[in-house]
Amino acid sequence: QSALTQPASVSGSPGQSITISCTGTSSDVGGYNYVSWYQQHPGKAPKLMIYDVSNRPSGVSNRFSGSKSGNTASLTISGLQAEDEADYYCSSYTSSSNVVFGGGTKLTVL
Amino acid sequence: QVQLQESGPGLVKPSETLSLTCAVSGYSISSGYYWGWIRQPPGKGLEWIGSIYHSGSTYYNPSLKSRVTISVDTSKNQFSLKLSSVTAADTAVYYCARHGYSGYDWAGYWGQGTLVTVSS
């Protein structure tokens, strides 16, 4: 069982917006602004999409945005595109100086 | 452009020690940043194994701490992972990565990953 809880799957049509949630506790997500999000296509290494809750690395589309409220972080993808279909993982720093991941969410673009 | 490349045996016997090396190009490890290892069992999610600062300070996942050693060799611009007493549960794709300059909570550069199978 993963330390952070994500929905197993989400789906949306091209052009729509979707949000993936990531729920933890006050010892991880809720306690630090150190939540990050990764995109992983099959057979590929993960790609950093968001770090420190809402920061986008250079080169990542501004269609991707992150936020946090309490113990739940969220990744929103607007203007959904076929290339966005992938697995998405959240992660957080913890009070134990650990890094924990969510179980992953499979995004399907209909 | 920073590039990372994992290398090591693809097959390890149960109870033995898994050893992997990550060669870094395009950036000198001694200049800074945190460097780490993350793994992914086939068909499953990601698990942080541990990280090392360029100075040599290490940080390990508590669930693996008793079996993990991460070290850095700045002269070769590489860092390494050793995981002892492996079992089938340690079968996974192992990724090396570069974290941030001031912490290891996120990883911006990843190697392509290497599959390590634990089997007799």
JSON list of C-alpha atoms in Angstrom, two decimals, chain B residues 1-110:
[
{"chain": "B", "resi": 1, "resn": "GLN", "atom": "CA", "xyz": [22.64, 18.60, -20.98]},
{"chain": "B", "resi": 2, "resn": "VAL", "atom": "CA", "xyz": [22.81, 16.40, -17.90]},
{"chain": "B", "resi": 3, "resn": "GLN", "atom": "CA", "xyz": [22.70, 12.70, -18.69]},
{"chain": "B", "resi": 4, "resn": "LEU", "atom": "CA", "xyz": [22.65, 9.72, -16.35]},
{"chain": "B", "resi": 5, "resn": "GLN", "atom": "CA", "xyz": [23.31, 6.09, -17.24]},
{"chain": "B", "resi": 6, "resn": "GLU", "atom": "CA", "xyz": [22.82, 3.10, -14.96]},
{"chain": "B", "resi": 7, "resn": "SER", "atom": "CA", "xyz": [24.98, 0.01, -15.28]},
{"chain": "B", "resi": 8, "resn": "GLY", "atom": "CA", "xyz": [25.31, -3.30, -13.46]},
{"chain": "B", "resi": 9, "resn": "PRO", "atom": "CA", "xyz": [24.23, -6.94, -13.51]},
{"chain": "B", "resi": 10, "resn": "GLY", "atom": "CA", "xyz": [20.72, -7.62, -14.74]},
{"chain": "B", "resi": 11, "resn": "LEU", "atom": "CA", "xyz": [20.45, -10.82, -12.71]},
{"chain": "B", "resi": 12, "resn": "VAL", "atom": "CA", "xyz": [21.26, -11.25, -9.04]},
{"chain": "B", "resi": 13, "resn": "LYS", "atom": "CA", "xyz": [20.83, -14.36, -6.91]},
{"chain": "B", "resi": 14, "resn": "PRO", "atom": "CA", "xyz": [18.70, -14.30, -3.76]},
{"chain": "B", "resi": 15, "resn": "SER", "atom": "CA", "xyz": [20.62, -13.33, -0.59]},
{"chain": "B", "resi": 16, "resn": "GLU", "atom": "CA", "xyz": [23.38, -11.69, -2.64]},
{"chain": "B", "resi": 17, "resn": "THR", "atom": "CA", "xyz": [24.16, -7.99, -3.03]},
{"chain": "B", "resi": 18, "resn": "LEU", "atom": "CA", "xyz": [22.79, -5.90, -5.88]},
{"chain": "B", "resi": 19, "resn": "SER", "atom": "CA", "xyz": [25.33, -3.36, -7.13]},
{"chain": "B", "resi": 20, "resn": "LEU", "atom": "CA", "xyz": [24.60, -0.58, -9.62]},
{"chain": "B", "resi": 21, "resn": "THR", "atom": "CA", "xyz": [26.53, 2.45, -10.81]},
{"chain": "B", "resi": 22, "resn": "CYS", "atom": "CA", "xyz": [25.23, 5.67, -12.29]},
{"chain": "B", "resi": 23, "resn": "ALA", "atom": "CA", "xyz": [27.58, 7.51, -14.63]},
{"chain": "B", "resi": 24, "resn": "VAL", "atom": "CA", "xyz": [26.87, 11.23, -14.92]},
{"chain": "B", "resi": 25, "resn": "SER", "atom": "CA", "xyz": [27.77, 13.36, -17.93]},
{"chain": "B", "resi": 26, "resn": "GLY", "atom": "CA", "xyz": [27.17, 17.01, -18.66]},
{"chain": "B", "resi": 27, "resn": "TYR", "atom": "CA", "xyz": [27.58, 18.05, -15.02]},
{"chain": "B", "resi": 28, "resn": "SER", "atom": "CA", "xyz": [30.20, 17.56, -12.34]},
{"chain": "B", "resi": 29, "resn": "ILE", "atom": "CA", "xyz": [28.78, 15.82, -9.26]},
{"chain": "B", "resi": 30, "resn": "SER", "atom": "CA", "xyz": [31.27, 17.68, -7.07]},
{"chain": "B", "resi": 31, "resn": "SER", "atom": "CA", "xyz": [29.64, 20.98, -8.05]},
{"chain": "B", "resi": 32, "resn": "GLY", "atom": "CA", "xyz": [26.48, 20.24, -6.11]},
{"chain": "B", "resi": 33, "resn": "TYR", "atom": "CA", "xyz": [22.95, 18.80, -6.16]},
{"chain": "B", "resi": 34, "resn": "TYR", "atom": "CA", "xyz": [21.55, 15.70, -4.53]},
{"chain": "B", "resi": 35, "resn": "TRP", "atom": "CA", "xyz": [21.73, 12.39, -6.42]},
{"chain": "B", "resi": 36, "resn": "GLY", "atom": "CA", "xyz": [19.52, 9.40, -5.84]},
{"chain": "B", "resi": 37, "resn": "TRP", "atom": "CA", "xyz": [18.07, 6.01, -6.65]},
{"chain": "B", "resi": 38, "resn": "ILE", "atom": "CA", "xyz": [14.41, 5.17, -7.26]},
{"chain": "B", "resi": 39, "resn": "ARG", "atom": "CA", "xyz": [13.02, 1.78, -8.25]},
{"chain": "B", "resi": 40, "resn": "GLN", "atom": "CA", "xyz": [9.86, 0.44, -9.84]},
{"chain": "B", "resi": 41, "resn": "PRO", "atom": "CA", "xyz": [8.80, -3.22, -9.63]},
{"chain": "B", "resi": 42, "resn": "PRO", "atom": "CA", "xyz": [7.29, -4.51, -12.88]},
{"chain": "B", "resi": 43, "resn": "GLY", "atom": "CA", "xyz": [3.78, -3.15, -13.29]},
{"chain": "B", "resi": 44, "resn": "LYS", "atom": "CA", "xyz": [3.91, -1.26, -10.01]},
{"chain": "B", "resi": 45, "resn": "GLY", "atom": "CA", "xyz": [4.62, 2.21, -8.66]},
{"chain": "B", "resi": 46, "resn": "LEU", "atom": "CA", "xyz": [7.75, 4.13, -7.77]},
{"chain": "B", "resi": 47, "resn": "GLU", "atom": "CA", "xyz": [9.74, 3.74, -4.56]},
{"chain": "B", "resi": 48, "resn": "TRP", "atom": "CA", "xyz": [12.47, 6.08, -3.35]},
{"chain": "B", "resi": 49, "resn": "ILE", "atom": "CA", "xyz": [15.52, 4.10, -2.23]},
{"chain": "B", "resi": 50, "resn": "GLY", "atom": "CA", "xyz": [17.85, 6.84, -1.07]},
{"chain": "B", "resi": 51, "resn": "SER", "atom": "CA", "xyz": [19.92, 9.85, -2.00]},
{"chain": "B", "resi": 52, "resn": "ILE", "atom": "CA", "xyz": [23.36, 11.33, -1.52]},
{"chain": "B", "resi": 53, "resn": "TYR", "atom": "CA", "xyz": [24.62, 14.88, -1.43]},
{"chain": "B", "resi": 54, "resn": "HIS", "atom": "CA", "xyz": [27.72, 15.71, -3.45]},
{"chain": "B", "resi": 55, "resn": "SER", "atom": "CA", "xyz": [29.62, 16.00, -0.18]},
{"chain": "B", "resi": 56, "resn": "GLY", "atom": "CA", "xyz": [28.75, 12.40, 0.71]},
{"chain": "B", "resi": 57, "resn": "SER", "atom": "CA", "xyz": [25.86, 12.84, 3.17]},
{"chain": "B", "resi": 58, "resn": "THR", "atom": "CA", "xyz": [23.32, 10.09, 2.68]},
{"chain": "B", "resi": 59, "resn": "TYR", "atom": "CA", "xyz": [19.57, 9.73, 3.18]},
{"chain": "B", "resi": 60, "resn": "TYR", "atom": "CA", "xyz": [17.81, 6.38, 3.00]},
{"chain": "B", "resi": 61, "resn": "ASN", "atom": "CA", "xyz": [14.27, 5.04, 2.87]},
{"chain": "B", "resi": 62, "resn": "PRO", "atom": "CA", "xyz": [13.66, 3.72, 6.40]},
{"chain": "B", "resi": 63, "resn": "SER", "atom": "CA", "xyz": [12.16, 0.52, 5.01]},
{"chain": "B", "resi": 64, "resn": "LEU", "atom": "CA", "xyz": [15.41, -0.27, 3.17]},
{"chain": "B", "resi": 65, "resn": "LYS", "atom": "CA", "xyz": [17.96, 1.49, 5.35]},
{"chain": "B", "resi": 66, "resn": "SER", "atom": "CA", "xyz": [19.44, -1.64, 6.91]},
{"chain": "B", "resi": 67, "resn": "ARG", "atom": "CA", "xyz": [20.32, -3.04, 3.46]},
{"chain": "B", "resi": 68, "resn": "VAL", "atom": "CA", "xyz": [21.23, 0.06, 1.43]},
{"chain": "B", "resi": 69, "resn": "THR", "atom": "CA", "xyz": [24.49, 1.86, 0.85]},
{"chain": "B", "resi": 70, "resn": "ILE", "atom": "CA", "xyz": [24.84, 4.76, -1.57]},
{"chain": "B", "resi": 71, "resn": "SER", "atom": "CA", "xyz": [28.26, 6.23, -2.29]},
{"chain": "B", "resi": 72, "resn": "VAL", "atom": "CA", "xyz": [29.76, 8.80, -4.62]},
{"chain": "B", "resi": 73, "resn": "ASP", "atom": "CA", "xyz": [33.01, 8.82, -6.57]},
{"chain": "B", "resi": 74, "resn": "THR", "atom": "CA", "xyz": [33.60, 12.37, -7.71]},
{"chain": "B", "resi": 75, "resn": "SER", "atom": "CA", "xyz": [36.85, 11.42, -9.49]},
{"chain": "B", "resi": 76, "resn": "LYS", "atom": "CA", "xyz": [34.82, 9.20, -11.85]},
{"chain": "B", "resi": 77, "resn": "ASN", "atom": "CA", "xyz": [31.74, 11.46, -11.75]},
{"chain": "B", "resi": 78, "resn": "GLN", "atom": "CA", "xyz": [29.51, 8.60, -10.71]},
{"chain": "B", "resi": 79, "resn": "PHE", "atom": "CA", "xyz": [27.55, 7.33, -7.75]},
{"chain": "B", "resi": 80, "resn": "SER", "atom": "CA", "xyz": [26.62, 3.81, -6.73]},
{"chain": "B", "resi": 81, "resn": "LEU", "atom": "CA", "xyz": [23.96, 1.72, -5.04]},
{"chain": "B", "resi": 82, "resn": "LYS", "atom": "CA", "xyz": [24.45, -1.46, -3.05]},
{"chain": "B", "resi": 83, "resn": "LEU", "atom": "CA", "xyz": [21.44, -3.40, -1.77]},
{"chain": "B", "resi": 84, "resn": "SER", "atom": "CA", "xyz": [22.26, -6.45, 0.31]},
{"chain": "B", "resi": 85, "resn": "SER", "atom": "CA", "xyz": [20.36, -9.66, 1.06]},
{"chain": "B", "resi": 86, "resn": "VAL", "atom": "CA", "xyz": [18.10, -9.30, -1.95]},
{"chain": "B", "resi": 87, "resn": "THR", "atom": "CA", "xyz": [14.93, -11.28, -2.48]},
{"chain": "B", "resi": 88, "resn": "ALA", "atom": "CA", "xyz": [12.48, -11.59, -5.35]},
{"chain": "B", "resi": 89, "resn": "ALA", "atom": "CA", "xyz": [10.70, -8.52, -3.96]},
{"chain": "B", "resi": 90, "resn": "ASP", "atom": "CA", "xyz": [13.72, -6.45, -5.00]},
{"chain": "B", "resi": 91, "resn": "THR", "atom": "CA", "xyz": [13.15, -7.25, -8.67]},
{"chain": "B", "resi": 92, "resn": "ALA", "atom": "CA", "xyz": [12.55, -3.89, -10.29]},
{"chain": "B", "resi": 93, "resn": "VAL", "atom": "CA", "xyz": [13.67, -1.30, -12.78]},
{"chain": "B", "resi": 94, "resn": "TYR", "atom": "CA", "xyz": [16.25, 0.81, -10.95]},
{"chain": "B", "resi": 95, "resn": "TYR", "atom": "CA", "xyz": [16.58, 4.47, -11.91]},
{"chain": "B", "resi": 96, "resn": "CYS", "atom": "CA", "xyz": [19.30, 6.90, -10.91]},
{"chain": "B", "resi": 97, "resn": "ALA", "atom": "CA", "xyz": [18.36, 10.56, -10.85]},
{"chain": "B", "resi": 98, "resn": "ARG", "atom": "CA", "xyz": [19.50, 14.07, -10.08]},
{"chain": "B", "resi": 99, "resn": "HIS", "atom": "CA", "xyz": [17.44, 15.83, -7.44]},
{"chain": "B", "resi": 100, "resn": "GLY", "atom": "CA", "xyz": [17.30, 19.51, -6.68]},
{"chain": "B", "resi": 101, "resn": "TYR", "atom": "CA", "xyz": [20.16, 21.73, -5.59]},
{"chain": "B", "resi": 102, "resn": "SER", "atom": "CA", "xyz": [18.89, 22.09, -2.04]},
{"chain": "B", "resi": 103, "resn": "GLY", "atom": "CA", "xyz": [16.95, 18.89, -1.44]},
{"chain": "B", "resi": 104, "resn": "TYR", "atom": "CA", "xyz": [16.05, 15.42, -2.63]},
{"chain": "B", "resi": 105, "resn": "ASP", "atom": "CA", "xyz": [12.26, 15.74, -2.68]},
{"chain": "B", "resi": 106, "resn": "TRP", "atom": "CA", "xyz": [12.07, 15.88, -6.47]},
{"chain": "B", "resi": 107, "resn": "ALA", "atom": "CA", "xyz": [14.13, 14.54, -9.39]},
{"chain": "B", "resi": 108, "resn": "GLY", "atom": "CA", "xyz": [14.55, 16.55, -12.58]},
{"chain": "B", "resi": 109, "resn": "TYR", "atom": "CA", "xyz": [16.90, 14.28, -14.51]},
{"chain": "B", "resi": 110, "resn": "TRP", "atom": "CA", "xyz": [16.57, 10.51, -14.75]}
]
